[in-house]
Coordinates of C-alpha atoms and ligand atoms in Angstrom, one line a residue:
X1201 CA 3.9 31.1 0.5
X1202 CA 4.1 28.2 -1.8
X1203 CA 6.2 24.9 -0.4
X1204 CA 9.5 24.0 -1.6
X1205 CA 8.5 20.8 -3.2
X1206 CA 5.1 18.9 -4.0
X1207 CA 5.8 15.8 -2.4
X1208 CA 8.9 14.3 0.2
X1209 CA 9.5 10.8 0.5
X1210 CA 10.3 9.7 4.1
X1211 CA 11.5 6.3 3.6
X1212 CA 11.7 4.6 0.4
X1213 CA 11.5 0.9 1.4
X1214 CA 8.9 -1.5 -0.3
X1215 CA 6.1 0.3 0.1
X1216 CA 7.5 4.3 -0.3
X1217 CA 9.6 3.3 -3.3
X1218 CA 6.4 1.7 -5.3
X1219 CA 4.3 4.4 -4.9
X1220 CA 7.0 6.7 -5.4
X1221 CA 7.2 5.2 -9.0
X1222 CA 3.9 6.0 -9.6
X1223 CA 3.1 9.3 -8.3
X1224 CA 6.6 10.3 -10.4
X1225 CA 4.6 9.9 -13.5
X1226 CA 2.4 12.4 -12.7
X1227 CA 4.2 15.0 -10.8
X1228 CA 7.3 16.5 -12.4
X1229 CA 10.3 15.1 -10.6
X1230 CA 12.1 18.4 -10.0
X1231 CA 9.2 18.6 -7.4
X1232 CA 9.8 15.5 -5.4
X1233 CA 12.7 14.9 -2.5
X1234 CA 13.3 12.1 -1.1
X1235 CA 15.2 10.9 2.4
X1236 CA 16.0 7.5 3.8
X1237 CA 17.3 6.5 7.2
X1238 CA 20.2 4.4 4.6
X1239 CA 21.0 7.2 2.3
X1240 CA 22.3 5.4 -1.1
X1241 CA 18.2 3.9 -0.8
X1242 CA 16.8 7.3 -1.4
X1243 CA 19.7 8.0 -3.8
X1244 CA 19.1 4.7 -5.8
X1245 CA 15.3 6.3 -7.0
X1246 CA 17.0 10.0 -7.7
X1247 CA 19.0 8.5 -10.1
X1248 CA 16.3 6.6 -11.5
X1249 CA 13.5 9.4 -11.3
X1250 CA 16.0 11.9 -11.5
X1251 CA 14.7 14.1 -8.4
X1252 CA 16.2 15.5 -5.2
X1253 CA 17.4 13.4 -2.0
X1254 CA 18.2 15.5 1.3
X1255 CA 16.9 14.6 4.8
X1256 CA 14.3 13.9 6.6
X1257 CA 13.7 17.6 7.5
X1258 CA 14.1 18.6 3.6
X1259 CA 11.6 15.9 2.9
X1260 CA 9.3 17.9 5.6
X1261 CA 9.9 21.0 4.1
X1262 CA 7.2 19.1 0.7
X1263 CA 3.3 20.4 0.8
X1264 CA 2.8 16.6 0.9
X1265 CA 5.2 14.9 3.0
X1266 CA 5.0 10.5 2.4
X1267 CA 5.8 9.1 5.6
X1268 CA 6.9 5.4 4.5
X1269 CA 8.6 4.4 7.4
X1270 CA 7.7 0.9 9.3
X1271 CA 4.8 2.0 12.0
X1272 CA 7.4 0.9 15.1
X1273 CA 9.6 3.7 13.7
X1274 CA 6.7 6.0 12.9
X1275 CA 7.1 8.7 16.8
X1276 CA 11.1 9.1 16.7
X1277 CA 10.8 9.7 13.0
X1278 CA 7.8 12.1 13.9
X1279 CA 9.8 13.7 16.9
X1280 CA 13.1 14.3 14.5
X1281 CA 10.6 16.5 11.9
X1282 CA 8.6 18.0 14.5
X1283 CA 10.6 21.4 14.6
X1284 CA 10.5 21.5 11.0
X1285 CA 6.9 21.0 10.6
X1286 CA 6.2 23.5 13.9
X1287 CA 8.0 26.2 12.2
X1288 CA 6.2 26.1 9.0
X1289 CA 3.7 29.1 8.0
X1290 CA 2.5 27.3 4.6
X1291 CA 0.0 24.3 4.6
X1292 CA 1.2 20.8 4.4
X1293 CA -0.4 17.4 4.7
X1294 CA 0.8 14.1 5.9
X1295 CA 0.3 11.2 3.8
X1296 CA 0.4 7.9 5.5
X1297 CA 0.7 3.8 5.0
X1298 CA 1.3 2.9 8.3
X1299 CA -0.7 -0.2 8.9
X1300 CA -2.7 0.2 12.0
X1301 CA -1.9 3.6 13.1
X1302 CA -4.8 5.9 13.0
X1303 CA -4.9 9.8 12.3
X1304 CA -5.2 10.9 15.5
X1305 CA -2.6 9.0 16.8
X1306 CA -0.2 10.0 14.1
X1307 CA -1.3 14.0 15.0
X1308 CA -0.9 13.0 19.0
X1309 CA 2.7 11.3 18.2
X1310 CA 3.6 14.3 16.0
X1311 CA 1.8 16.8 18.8
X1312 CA 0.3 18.9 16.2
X1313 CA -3.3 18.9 15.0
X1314 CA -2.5 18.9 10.8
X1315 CA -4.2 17.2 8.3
X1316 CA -3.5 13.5 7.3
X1317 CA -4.5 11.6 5.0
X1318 CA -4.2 7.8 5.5
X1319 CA -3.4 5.3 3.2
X1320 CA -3.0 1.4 2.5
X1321 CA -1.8 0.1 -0.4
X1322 CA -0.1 -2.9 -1.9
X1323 CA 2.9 -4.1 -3.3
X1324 CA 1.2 -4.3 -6.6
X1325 CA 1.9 -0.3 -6.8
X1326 CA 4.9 -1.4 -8.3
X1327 CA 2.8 -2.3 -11.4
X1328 CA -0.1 0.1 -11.3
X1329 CA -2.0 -2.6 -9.7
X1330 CA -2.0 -1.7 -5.9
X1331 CA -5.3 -1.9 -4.2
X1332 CA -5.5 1.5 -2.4
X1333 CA -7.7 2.5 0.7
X1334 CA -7.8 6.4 1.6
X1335 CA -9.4 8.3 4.3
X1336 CA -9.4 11.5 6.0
X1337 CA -11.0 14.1 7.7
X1338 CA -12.2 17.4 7.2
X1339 CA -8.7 19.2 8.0
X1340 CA -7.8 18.0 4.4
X1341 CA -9.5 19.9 1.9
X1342 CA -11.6 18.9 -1.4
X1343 CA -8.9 19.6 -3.2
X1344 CA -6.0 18.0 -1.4
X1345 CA -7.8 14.7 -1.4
X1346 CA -9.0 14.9 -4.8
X1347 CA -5.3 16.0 -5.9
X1348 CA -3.7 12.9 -3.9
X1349 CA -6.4 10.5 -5.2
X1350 CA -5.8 11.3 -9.1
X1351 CA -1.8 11.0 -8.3
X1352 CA -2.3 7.7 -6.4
X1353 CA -4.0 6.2 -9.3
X1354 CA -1.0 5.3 -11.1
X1355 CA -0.5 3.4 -8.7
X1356 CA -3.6 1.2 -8.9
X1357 CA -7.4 1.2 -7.8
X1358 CA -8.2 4.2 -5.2
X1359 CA -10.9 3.6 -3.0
X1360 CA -11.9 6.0 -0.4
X1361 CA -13.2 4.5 2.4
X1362 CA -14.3 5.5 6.4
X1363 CA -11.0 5.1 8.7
X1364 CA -12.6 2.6 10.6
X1365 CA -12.5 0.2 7.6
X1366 CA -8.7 0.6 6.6
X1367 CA -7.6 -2.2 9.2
X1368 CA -10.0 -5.0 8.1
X1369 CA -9.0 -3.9 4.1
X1370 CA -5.6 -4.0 4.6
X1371 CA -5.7 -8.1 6.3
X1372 CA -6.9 -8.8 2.9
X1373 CA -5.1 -6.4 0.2
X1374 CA -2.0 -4.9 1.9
X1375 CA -0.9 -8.2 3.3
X1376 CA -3.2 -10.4 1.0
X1377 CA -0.3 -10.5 -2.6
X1378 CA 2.0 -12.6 -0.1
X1379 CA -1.4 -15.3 0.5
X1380 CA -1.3 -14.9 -3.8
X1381 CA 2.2 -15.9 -4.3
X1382 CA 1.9 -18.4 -1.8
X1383 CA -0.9 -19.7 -3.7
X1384 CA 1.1 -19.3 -6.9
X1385 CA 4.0 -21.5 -5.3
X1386 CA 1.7 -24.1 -4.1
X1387 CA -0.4 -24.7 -7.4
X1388 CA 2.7 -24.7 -9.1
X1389 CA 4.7 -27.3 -6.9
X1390 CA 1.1 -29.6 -7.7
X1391 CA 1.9 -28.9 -11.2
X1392 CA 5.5 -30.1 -10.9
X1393 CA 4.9 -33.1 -8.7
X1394 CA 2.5 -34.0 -12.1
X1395 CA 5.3 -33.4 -14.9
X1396 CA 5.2 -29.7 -15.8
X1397 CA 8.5 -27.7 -16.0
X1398 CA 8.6 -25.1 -13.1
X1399 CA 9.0 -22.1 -15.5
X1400 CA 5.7 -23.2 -17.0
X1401 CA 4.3 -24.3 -13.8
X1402 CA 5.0 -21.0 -12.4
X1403 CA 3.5 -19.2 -15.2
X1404 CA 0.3 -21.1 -15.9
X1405 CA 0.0 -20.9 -12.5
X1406 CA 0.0 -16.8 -12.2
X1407 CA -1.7 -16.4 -15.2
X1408 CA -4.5 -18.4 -13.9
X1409 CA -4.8 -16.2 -10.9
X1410 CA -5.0 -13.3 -12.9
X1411 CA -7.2 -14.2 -15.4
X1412 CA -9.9 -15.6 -12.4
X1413 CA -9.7 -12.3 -11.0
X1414 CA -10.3 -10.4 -14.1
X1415 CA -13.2 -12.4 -15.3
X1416 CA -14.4 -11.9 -11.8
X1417 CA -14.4 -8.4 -11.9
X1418 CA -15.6 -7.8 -15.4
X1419 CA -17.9 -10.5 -15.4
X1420 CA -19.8 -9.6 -12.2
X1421 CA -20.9 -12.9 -11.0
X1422 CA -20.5 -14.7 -7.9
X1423 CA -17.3 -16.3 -7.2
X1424 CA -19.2 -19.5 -6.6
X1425 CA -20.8 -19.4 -10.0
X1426 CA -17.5 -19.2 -11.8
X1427 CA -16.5 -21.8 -9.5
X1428 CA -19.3 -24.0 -10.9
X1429 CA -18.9 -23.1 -14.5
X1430 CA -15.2 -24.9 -14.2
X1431 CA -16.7 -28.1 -12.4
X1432 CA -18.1 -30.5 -14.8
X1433 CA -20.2 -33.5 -13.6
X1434 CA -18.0 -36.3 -12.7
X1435 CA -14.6 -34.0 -13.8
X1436 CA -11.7 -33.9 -12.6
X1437 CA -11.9 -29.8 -11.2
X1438 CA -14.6 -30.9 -8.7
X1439 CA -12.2 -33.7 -7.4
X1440 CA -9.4 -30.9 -6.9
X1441 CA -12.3 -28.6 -5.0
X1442 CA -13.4 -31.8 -2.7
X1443 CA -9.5 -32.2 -1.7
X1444 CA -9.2 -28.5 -1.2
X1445 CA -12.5 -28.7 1.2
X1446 CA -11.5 -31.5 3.0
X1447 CA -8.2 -29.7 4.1
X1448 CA -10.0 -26.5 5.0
X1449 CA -8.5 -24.3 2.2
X1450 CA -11.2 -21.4 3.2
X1451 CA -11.0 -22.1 7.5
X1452 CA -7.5 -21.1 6.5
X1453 CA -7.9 -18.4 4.2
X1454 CA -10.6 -16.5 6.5
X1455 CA -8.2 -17.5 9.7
X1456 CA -5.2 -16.0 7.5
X1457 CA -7.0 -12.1 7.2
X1458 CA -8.2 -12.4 10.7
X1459 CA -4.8 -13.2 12.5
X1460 CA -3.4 -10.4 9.9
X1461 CA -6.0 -7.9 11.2
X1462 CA -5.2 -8.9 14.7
X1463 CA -1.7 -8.2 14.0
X1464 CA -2.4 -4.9 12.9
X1465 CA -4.3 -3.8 15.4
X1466 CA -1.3 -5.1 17.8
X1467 CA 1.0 -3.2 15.7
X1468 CA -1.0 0.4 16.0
X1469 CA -1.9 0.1 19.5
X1470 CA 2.2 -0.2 20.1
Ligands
NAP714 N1 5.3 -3.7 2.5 C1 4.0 -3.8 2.3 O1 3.5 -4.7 1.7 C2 3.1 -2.7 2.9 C3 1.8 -2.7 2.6 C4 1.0 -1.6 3.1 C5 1.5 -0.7 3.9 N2 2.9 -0.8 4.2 C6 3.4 0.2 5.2 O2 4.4 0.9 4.5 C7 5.4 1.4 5.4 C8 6.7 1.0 5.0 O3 6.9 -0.4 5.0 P1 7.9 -1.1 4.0 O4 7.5 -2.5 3.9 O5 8.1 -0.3 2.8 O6 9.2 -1.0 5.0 P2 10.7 -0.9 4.5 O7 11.0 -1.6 3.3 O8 11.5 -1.3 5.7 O9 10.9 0.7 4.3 C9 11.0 1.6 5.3 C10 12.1 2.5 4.9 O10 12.1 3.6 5.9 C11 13.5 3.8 6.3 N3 13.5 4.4 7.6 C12 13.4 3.9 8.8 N4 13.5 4.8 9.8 C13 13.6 6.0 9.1 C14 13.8 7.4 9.6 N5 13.7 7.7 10.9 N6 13.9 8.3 8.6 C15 13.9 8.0 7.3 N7 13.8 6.8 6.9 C16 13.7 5.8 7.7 C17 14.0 2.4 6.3 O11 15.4 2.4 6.4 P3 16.2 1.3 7.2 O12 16.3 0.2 6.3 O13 17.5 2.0 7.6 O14 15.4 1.0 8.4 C18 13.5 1.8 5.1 O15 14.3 2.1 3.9 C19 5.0 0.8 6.8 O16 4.3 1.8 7.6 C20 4.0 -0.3 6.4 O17 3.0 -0.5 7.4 C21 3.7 -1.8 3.8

């Protein structure tokens, strides 16, 4: 017995709605339901996507069912589909992003002992540019994982990773793009304060941030090297490096993933 549709959408917030985008150009949208606890939400990406809302329990009925709800809503959400999901005779898997929450504790709040496959991604799904951690265990087959993995990569960069590493990742890339933009304000507020139109500022600003991490990655040197390549004896970059040491730029960007990975464990322990 085959499932009623490939994949259900349980909340299509920030998160569920991104990657929804993504994994609808990939799998055919007759094939994809969607539910929301505010209706006219799910209804907003059927019109755009052209598939199927219904509820949550329609959304369960999907071989993989997307739980994108926020993790403090995660067990009444799981309690509502349980009867749906203990009635089924075909196989299913649960796909999650709940920061913090573990498999087993999704299985032990759900009360059933079905495979999960655990994500964290980023906003940057939106633009095919997520960072995307995956795990799972063995009660998700080769296939399943594979299958998830190659729709996921419209979304962005899939890496699959042990469990135990999905909470340290996601201090620095599920919650790291709001550390970016406030970098992207900040370096753009400096540029203001010396003359440049915020539209530029902005720009030049983002663009900069993007094109550092691209010649990063392609390039494959050190961060520090690049670093030095920019500062010129007796320049002006190595001033702007001094001022950002002196106020303890990266005390505060290591202290900023650790208080986020503290959070999260907070958050899945709740
Ligand atoms: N945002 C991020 O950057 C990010 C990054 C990585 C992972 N995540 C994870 O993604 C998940 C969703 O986060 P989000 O930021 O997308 O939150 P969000 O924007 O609040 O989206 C959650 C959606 O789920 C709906 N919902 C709540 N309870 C529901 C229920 N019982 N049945 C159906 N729908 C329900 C919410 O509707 P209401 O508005 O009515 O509550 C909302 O539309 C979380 O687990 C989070 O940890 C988020």
């Amino acid at each position: 017995m085959e499932a009623k549709y490939e994949f259900g959408f349980i909340g299509t917030g920030h998160m569920g709605g991104a990657l929804l985008r993504g994994i609808a150009q990939t799998v055919p949208a007759d094939e994809i339901i969607l539910s929301d606890g505010i209706p006219s939400k799910a209804q907003f990406f059927a019109d755009e996507l052209d598939c199927e809302t219904g509820t949550n329990d329609d959304a369960a009925q999907a071989k993989y069912i997307v739980l994108g709800v926020k993790p403090q809503m995660l067990r009444d959400m799981l309690k509502g589909i349980y009867p749906t999901l203990s009635a089924r005779q075909d196989r299913y898997v649960l796909i999650s992003m709940a920061a913090g929450v573990s498999m087993d504790t999704i299985r032990s709040m759900l009360g059933l002992d079905c495979p999960v496959i655990r994500i964290m991604p980023n906003t940057a799904a939106e633009v095919g540019q997520a960072v995307i951690m995956l795990a799972h265990d063995s009660r998700v087959q080769t296939d399943e994982a594979e299958y998830v993995k190659k729709v996921l990569s419209r979304c962005g960069m899939v890496d699959e990773v042990p469990e135990h590493l999905i909470d340290a990742g996601s201090a620095v890339s599920g919650c790291g793009p709001a550390f970016v933009y406030m970098m992207i304000e900040a370096l753009s507020d400096g540029a203001v304060a010396c003359g440049l139109p915020r539209d530029k500022a902005m720009t030049y600003a983002a663009q900069t941030l993007k094109g550092a991490a691209i010649l990063y990655m392609e390039s494959g040197k050190h961060p520090g090297t690049l670093k030095d390549d920019v500062c010129s004896p007796a320049g002006s970059t190595i001033q702007g490096v001094r001022v950002l040491e002196e106020r303890g730029m990266r005390g505060a960007c290591i202290d900023a993933v650790i208080a986020a990975y503290e959070k999260t464990k907070e958050l899945g322990k709740g």
